Tab-separated table of C-alpha atoms and ligand atoms in Angstrom:
chain	number	residue	atom	x	y	z
A	1	MET	CA	134.321	119.802	123.322
A	2	MET	CA	130.690	120.558	123.909
A	3	PHE	CA	130.292	121.386	120.217
A	4	ILE	CA	131.891	118.104	119.149
A	5	ASN	CA	129.583	116.098	121.402
A	6	LEU	CA	126.542	117.847	120.062
A	7	PHE	CA	127.730	117.228	116.532
A	8	LEU	CA	128.255	113.525	117.273
A	9	LEU	CA	124.837	113.306	118.849
A	10	LEU	CA	123.167	114.872	115.833
A	11	TRP	CA	125.208	112.747	113.432
A	12	THR	CA	124.231	109.546	115.282
A	13	ALA	CA	120.585	110.591	115.254
A	14	PHE	CA	120.766	111.329	111.533
A	15	VAL	CA	122.443	108.022	110.682
A	16	SER	CA	119.997	105.910	112.682
A	17	ALA	CA	116.981	107.773	111.311
A	18	SER	CA	118.112	107.313	107.726
A	19	SER	CA	118.922	103.639	108.192
A	20	LEU	CA	115.399	103.057	109.494
A	21	ALA	CA	113.642	104.928	106.717
A	22	TYR	CA	112.575	102.950	103.677
A	23	GLN	CA	114.758	103.527	100.658
A	24	GLN	CA	113.799	101.961	97.413
A	25	THR	CA	116.123	99.321	95.958
A	26	PRO	CA	114.560	98.103	92.721
A	27	GLY	CA	115.048	94.486	91.804
A	28	ALA	CA	115.491	93.220	95.371
A	29	LEU	CA	113.261	91.893	98.130
A	30	GLN	CA	113.122	94.541	100.840
A	31	GLN	CA	111.507	94.803	104.235
A	32	VAL	CA	109.263	97.770	105.004
A	33	THR	CA	108.651	98.752	108.623
A	34	ASP	CA	106.348	101.489	109.902
A	35	PHE	CA	103.820	101.135	107.124
A	36	GLY	CA	100.894	101.888	109.414
A	37	TYR	CA	98.584	99.988	111.744
A	38	ASN	CA	99.936	96.455	112.092
A	39	PRO	CA	97.914	94.874	114.900
A	40	THR	CA	99.348	91.353	114.526
A	41	ASN	CA	102.915	92.390	113.740
A	42	ILE	CA	103.088	90.871	110.253
A	43	GLY	CA	106.295	91.231	108.261
A	44	PHE	CA	105.996	93.385	105.135
A	45	TYR	CA	108.385	92.636	102.263
A	46	ILE	CA	108.140	94.325	98.896
A	47	TYR	CA	109.556	93.714	95.437
A	48	VAL	CA	109.696	96.804	93.258
A	49	PRO	CA	110.849	95.687	89.807
A	50	ASN	CA	113.626	97.352	87.851
A	51	ALA	CA	111.011	97.624	85.107
A	52	LEU	CA	108.477	99.464	87.295
A	53	VAL	CA	105.774	101.140	85.198
A	54	SER	CA	104.041	104.338	86.250
A	55	ASN	CA	100.743	103.904	88.085
A	56	PRO	CA	101.701	100.251	88.665
A	57	ALA	CA	99.428	97.365	89.585
A	58	ILE	CA	100.022	95.471	92.846
A	59	VAL	CA	100.067	91.701	93.362
A	60	VAL	CA	99.956	90.458	96.969
A	61	ALA	CA	101.578	86.992	97.102
A	62	VAL	CA	100.799	85.072	100.286
A	63	HIS	CA	102.990	82.181	101.452
A	64	TYR	CA	102.042	78.701	102.762
A	65	CYS	CA	102.445	77.355	106.350
A	66	THR	CA	106.133	77.061	107.328
A	67	GLY	CA	106.840	79.541	104.533
A	68	SER	CA	108.191	83.076	104.657
A	69	ALA	CA	108.303	86.112	102.430
A	70	GLN	CA	111.778	85.071	101.256
A	71	ALA	CA	110.651	81.481	100.538
A	72	TYR	CA	107.674	82.631	98.488
A	73	TYR	CA	109.820	85.183	96.696
A	74	ASP	CA	112.277	82.396	95.840
A	75	ASN	CA	109.738	79.669	94.979
A	76	SER	CA	106.961	81.462	93.109
A	77	PRO	CA	107.021	83.150	89.691
A	78	TYR	CA	105.871	86.634	90.746
A	79	LYS	CA	109.199	88.495	90.886
A	80	THR	CA	109.957	87.367	87.318
A	81	LEU	CA	106.462	88.302	86.161
A	82	ALA	CA	106.807	91.677	87.937
A	83	GLU	CA	109.827	92.438	85.726
A	84	GLN	CA	107.821	91.417	82.676
A	85	TYR	CA	104.698	93.449	83.457
A	86	GLY	CA	106.036	96.214	85.730
A	87	PHE	CA	103.873	95.571	88.799
A	88	ILE	CA	104.877	95.635	92.471
A	89	VAL	CA	104.744	92.456	94.585
A	90	ILE	CA	103.898	92.540	98.299
A	91	TYR	CA	105.021	89.470	100.242
A	92	PRO	CA	103.475	89.510	103.719
A	93	GLU	CA	105.085	87.248	106.330
A	94	SER	CA	103.097	85.405	108.983
A	95	PRO	CA	103.991	86.237	112.600
A	96	TRP	CA	102.426	83.042	113.991
A	97	SER	CA	104.134	79.895	115.190
A	98	GLY	CA	104.228	77.462	112.253
A	99	ALA	CA	103.917	80.453	109.904
A	100	CYS	CA	100.307	79.733	108.985
A	101	TRP	CA	97.985	82.707	108.578
A	102	ASP	CA	95.246	83.686	110.973
A	103	VAL	CA	92.115	82.747	109.040
A	104	SER	CA	90.229	81.605	112.164
A	105	SER	CA	89.664	84.592	114.498
A	106	LYS	CA	86.751	87.000	114.394
A	107	ALA	CA	89.254	89.865	113.984
A	108	THR	CA	90.799	88.577	110.754
A	109	LEU	CA	87.395	87.491	109.398
A	110	THR	CA	86.019	91.037	109.715
A	111	HIS	CA	86.532	94.096	107.523
A	112	ASN	CA	88.754	96.471	109.537
A	113	GLY	CA	88.651	93.966	112.383
A	114	GLY	CA	92.269	94.446	113.454
A	115	GLY	CA	93.612	91.053	112.342
A	116	ASP	CA	96.040	89.760	109.715
A	117	SER	CA	93.732	90.688	106.848
A	118	ASN	CA	93.573	94.280	108.090
A	119	ALA	CA	97.378	94.513	108.344
A	120	ILE	CA	97.893	93.144	104.823
A	121	VAL	CA	95.485	95.732	103.424
A	122	ASN	CA	97.454	98.434	105.235
A	123	MET	CA	100.535	97.260	103.288
A	124	VAL	CA	98.527	97.766	100.112
A	125	SER	CA	97.527	101.296	101.215
A	126	TRP	CA	101.143	102.191	101.989
A	127	THR	CA	102.241	100.909	98.561
A	128	VAL	CA	99.453	102.754	96.762
A	129	SER	CA	100.487	106.070	98.304
A	130	LYS	CA	104.252	105.517	98.045
A	131	TYR	CA	104.181	104.405	94.386
A	132	ARG	CA	100.941	105.997	93.148
A	133	ALA	CA	99.766	102.486	92.390
A	134	ASP	CA	96.591	101.811	90.453
A	135	THR	CA	93.826	101.019	92.961
A	136	SER	CA	91.772	99.459	90.180
A	137	ARG	CA	94.498	96.815	89.670
A	138	VAL	CA	95.228	95.316	93.083
A	139	PHE	CA	95.328	91.507	93.054
A	140	VAL	CA	96.011	88.712	95.501
A	141	THR	CA	97.223	85.150	95.154
A	142	GLY	CA	98.333	82.467	97.588
A	143	LEU	CA	99.162	78.824	98.159
A	144	SER	CA	97.684	76.558	100.882
A	145	SER	CA	97.387	78.728	104.030
A	146	GLY	CA	98.132	81.632	101.669
A	147	ALA	CA	95.161	80.536	99.542
A	148	MET	CA	92.986	80.512	102.652
A	149	MET	CA	94.139	84.072	103.353
A	150	THR	CA	93.489	85.013	99.720
A	151	ASN	CA	89.864	83.933	100.190
A	152	VAL	CA	89.665	85.846	103.491
A	153	LEU	CA	91.091	89.008	101.884
A	154	SER	CA	88.638	88.668	98.980
A	155	ALA	CA	85.749	88.364	101.446
A	156	THR	CA	86.797	91.072	103.931
A	157	TYR	CA	88.199	93.608	101.425
A	158	PRO	CA	86.218	93.229	98.185
A	159	ASP	CA	86.658	96.991	97.787
A	160	VAL	CA	90.465	96.593	97.609
A	161	PHE	CA	91.056	93.435	95.540
A	162	LYS	CA	89.867	93.170	91.953
A	163	ALA	CA	90.832	89.562	91.272
A	164	ALA	CA	92.349	86.595	93.092
A	165	THR	CA	93.879	83.213	92.334
A	166	LEU	CA	94.182	80.522	94.966
A	167	TYR	CA	96.089	77.290	94.970
A	168	ALA	CA	94.864	74.516	97.306
A	169	GLY	CA	92.993	76.464	99.975
A	170	VAL	CA	89.658	76.364	101.795
A	171	PRO	CA	86.643	78.709	101.601
A	172	ALA	CA	86.602	81.991	103.534
A	173	GLY	CA	85.107	81.333	106.964
A	174	CYS	CA	85.706	77.561	106.856
A	175	PHE	CA	88.772	77.532	109.152
A	176	VAL	CA	86.896	79.143	112.021
A	177	SER	CA	87.924	78.671	115.658
A	178	ASP	CA	85.112	78.008	118.177
A	179	THR	CA	87.256	79.643	120.820
A	180	ASN	CA	88.275	82.616	118.654
A	181	GLN	CA	91.880	81.441	118.613
A	182	GLN	CA	94.177	83.152	116.113
A	183	ALA	CA	95.881	81.029	113.437
A	184	ALA	CA	94.084	77.899	114.699
A	185	TRP	CA	94.090	74.651	112.734
A	186	ASN	CA	90.609	73.339	111.877
A	187	THR	CA	90.586	69.618	111.171
A	188	SER	CA	86.948	69.334	110.126
A	189	CYS	CA	87.442	72.000	107.465
A	190	ALA	CA	90.839	70.646	106.359
A	191	GLU	CA	89.315	67.179	105.929
A	192	GLY	CA	86.422	68.469	103.856
A	193	GLN	CA	83.643	67.906	106.385
A	194	VAL	CA	82.354	71.477	106.288
A	195	VAL	CA	79.749	71.428	103.523
A	196	HIS	CA	77.289	74.234	102.818
A	197	THR	CA	75.031	75.426	100.018
A	198	PRO	CA	76.243	78.270	97.786
A	199	ALA	CA	73.731	80.578	99.507
A	200	VAL	CA	75.062	79.797	102.995
A	201	TRP	CA	78.679	80.240	101.863
A	202	ALA	CA	77.768	83.552	100.215
A	203	ASP	CA	76.185	84.789	103.462
A	204	ILE	CA	79.349	83.809	105.349
A	205	VAL	CA	81.296	86.033	102.939
A	206	ARG	CA	78.873	88.960	103.114
A	207	ASP	CA	78.793	88.854	106.926
A	208	MET	CA	82.520	89.649	106.950
A	209	TYR	CA	81.783	93.116	105.564
A	210	PRO	CA	78.242	93.998	106.593
A	211	GLY	CA	76.646	96.785	104.624
A	212	TYR	CA	78.958	96.402	101.615
A	213	SER	CA	77.027	96.184	98.372
A	214	GLY	CA	79.745	96.687	95.748
A	215	PRO	CA	81.353	94.071	93.513
A	216	TYR	CA	83.506	91.174	94.745
A	217	PRO	CA	86.832	90.109	93.224
A	218	ARG	CA	86.992	87.676	90.305
A	219	ILE	CA	88.167	84.343	91.723
A	220	GLN	CA	90.108	81.494	90.149
A	221	ILE	CA	90.358	78.333	92.281
A	222	TYR	CA	93.005	75.605	91.742
A	223	HIS	CA	93.006	72.293	93.610
A	224	GLY	CA	94.274	68.738	93.266
A	225	GLY	CA	92.001	65.731	93.793
A	226	ALA	CA	94.760	63.768	95.584
A	227	ASP	CA	95.302	66.500	98.200
A	228	THR	CA	95.483	64.869	101.635
A	229	GLY	CA	96.414	68.101	103.464
A	230	LEU	CA	93.360	70.158	102.486
A	231	TYR	CA	90.881	67.648	101.116
A	232	PRO	CA	89.478	68.247	97.622
A	233	GLN	CA	85.973	68.811	99.016
A	234	ASN	CA	87.337	72.274	99.803
A	235	TYR	CA	87.654	72.876	96.068
A	236	TYR	CA	83.936	72.254	95.544
A	237	GLU	CA	83.026	74.307	98.610
A	238	THR	CA	85.144	77.259	97.443
A	239	CYS	CA	83.579	77.090	93.954
A	240	LYS	CA	80.155	77.069	95.629
A	241	GLN	CA	81.091	80.006	97.815
A	242	TRP	CA	82.099	82.363	95.045
A	243	SER	CA	79.408	81.155	92.623
A	244	GLY	CA	76.954	82.041	95.399
A	245	VAL	CA	78.497	85.478	95.895
A	246	TRP	CA	78.477	86.176	92.146
A	247	GLY	CA	74.929	84.838	91.731
A	248	TYR	CA	75.884	81.992	89.384
A	249	ASP	CA	74.138	78.625	89.382
A	250	TYR	CA	76.838	76.316	90.783
A	251	SER	CA	74.999	73.254	89.498
A	252	LYS	CA	75.022	74.578	85.908
A	253	PRO	CA	78.499	75.804	84.950
A	254	GLN	CA	78.669	77.887	81.780
A	255	SER	CA	81.366	75.684	80.258
A	256	THR	CA	84.121	73.207	80.984
A	257	GLN	CA	87.412	72.770	79.166
A	258	VAL	CA	89.566	69.664	79.463
A	259	ASP	CA	93.376	69.863	79.517
A	260	SER	CA	93.206	73.549	80.404
A	261	PRO	CA	95.500	75.234	81.275
A	262	ALA	CA	97.625	72.073	81.082
A	263	SER	CA	97.228	68.358	80.482
A	264	GLY	CA	95.197	66.678	83.233
A	265	TRP	CA	93.497	69.850	84.460
A	266	THR	CA	89.848	70.656	83.812
A	267	ARG	CA	88.637	74.242	83.880
A	268	THR	CA	85.052	74.857	84.952
A	269	VAL	CA	83.659	78.296	84.184
A	270	PHE	CA	80.796	79.170	86.522
A	271	GLY	CA	80.576	82.669	85.062
A	272	PRO	CA	82.937	85.507	84.076
A	273	GLY	CA	83.859	86.047	87.743
A	274	VAL	CA	84.492	82.467	88.928
A	275	GLN	CA	86.542	79.582	87.541
A	276	GLY	CA	87.583	76.313	89.128
A	277	ILE	CA	90.624	74.410	87.827
A	278	PHE	CA	91.010	70.851	89.061
A	279	ASN	CA	93.309	67.906	88.482
A	280	PRO	CA	92.340	64.588	90.100
A	281	GLU	CA	95.964	63.346	90.152
A	282	VAL	CA	97.577	66.310	91.890
A	283	ASN	CA	98.268	66.342	95.648
A	284	HIS	CA	99.033	69.274	97.952
A	285	SER	CA	102.299	69.937	96.034
A	286	ILE	CA	100.402	71.965	93.461
A	287	SER	CA	102.115	74.005	90.733
A	288	ILE	CA	101.554	77.726	90.361
A	289	PHE	CA	100.398	78.749	86.876
A	290	GLY	CA	101.952	82.212	86.806
A	291	ASP	CA	101.093	82.953	83.171
A	292	GLU	CA	97.472	82.010	83.848
A	293	ASP	CA	97.467	84.362	86.837
A	294	MET	CA	98.612	87.147	84.535
A	295	LYS	CA	95.678	86.463	82.210
A	296	TRP	CA	93.222	86.355	85.098
A	297	PHE	CA	94.569	89.656	86.411
A	298	GLY	CA	94.284	91.194	82.944
A	299	PHE	CA	98.011	91.760	82.262
A	300	THR	CA	97.986	89.590	79.164
A	301	GLY	CA	95.839	87.497	76.879
A	302	VAL	CA	92.190	88.090	76.226
A	303	SER	CA	91.113	91.060	78.285
A	304	LEU	CA	88.291	90.081	80.587
A	305	TRP	CA	87.736	93.654	81.753
B	1	NAG	C1	85.980	74.448	112.383
B	1	NAG	O1	85.217	75.278	111.526
B	1	NAG	C2	83.830	75.005	111.507
B	1	NAG	C3	83.218	76.000	110.549
B	1	NAG	O2	83.745	75.850	109.275
B	1	NAG	C4	83.255	75.135	112.914
B	1	NAG	O3	81.898	74.772	112.883
B	1	NAG	C5	84.014	74.260	113.865
B	1	NAG	O4	83.514	74.474	115.170
B	1	NAG	C6	85.482	74.596	113.817
B	1	NAG	N1	86.249	73.711	114.683
B	1	NAG	C7	86.961	74.133	115.726
B	1	NAG	C8	87.668	73.075	116.501
B	1	NAG	O5	87.048	75.290	116.072
B	2	NAG	C1	102.804	64.595	95.425
B	2	NAG	O1	102.922	64.422	94.048
B	2	NAG	C2	104.256	64.527	93.566
B	2	NAG	C3	104.223	64.495	92.050
B	2	NAG	O2	103.437	63.443	91.586
B	2	NAG	C4	105.090	63.428	94.186
B	2	NAG	O3	106.429	63.537	93.762
B	2	NAG	C5	105.026	63.541	95.710
B	2	NAG	O4	105.703	62.457	96.298
B	2	NAG	C6	103.588	63.562	96.184
B	2	NAG	N1	103.568	63.847	97.604
B	2	NAG	C7	102.857	63.128	98.463
B	2	NAG	C8	102.908	63.593	99.885
B	2	NAG	O5	102.203	62.152	98.138
């Protein structure tokens, strides 16, 4: 009797331990728990493609307000592109009410500051060690609040991310909260009233990781001129910010291309590291140009590396 009970106890312990441990299921969205320090309790969902390559790249795909990992998995092209190019997708999920990201607190706006940005980077570290991922090919992309977070990640962890694309966001350090509230809404930034020079925006970025002197990610910025959620002034401010960081003259772009990447869009090249892509007719319901992302990240097309 005693033996049986002990056996049952051990069996139960074994079953619950193995159900908690992460087991890879390629070709499906899966939650990962216990990936390391997660100060703000963000959800971590991963897509490992069936066509996983060795030493894979990682794309972090960050959802919009009211979104979720599942919604962004369903409504963005990255799982399909992951099968095509063999990279892993990380879909973080906001823990905050309204499912916006914290891009307003001092913690998230600081390298290793213990906020959302820190937790997302810990998901990257877990994935790098679990899958021997290529640390020279870690990318981030996001839409709306996810684009704001993409800018924050690029500013706080320039040592982790090599390139970024952002769809309808605001500059890093624009959605600040005076009262250090997490995931606060900032109306003056949203409505395009926060205007700085490229030099001031660049200092805002550099102050998020004091002492860092290495390169910053290559940044591609999409925005629509009819956006009434995050006003189009945020497009110009974000272009200024990264032109300032890269040392480009914002007032003298290197080139512009009309109808690129699609009819109605104009691409402005500030330098090899910064491009803005703008369409005056588009509102906050902006399309994701997945194939363009793949070019920007160096998976396809003319290699920019
Ligand atoms: C919004 O952000 C700006 C900085 O971009 C800051 O000056 C302002 O105080 C913030 N507003 C609130 C209500 O926190
Ligand atoms: C945004 O633009 C799309 C496409 O033109 C349109 O269908 C939609 O109604 C617009 N949304 C708003 C809030 O104006």
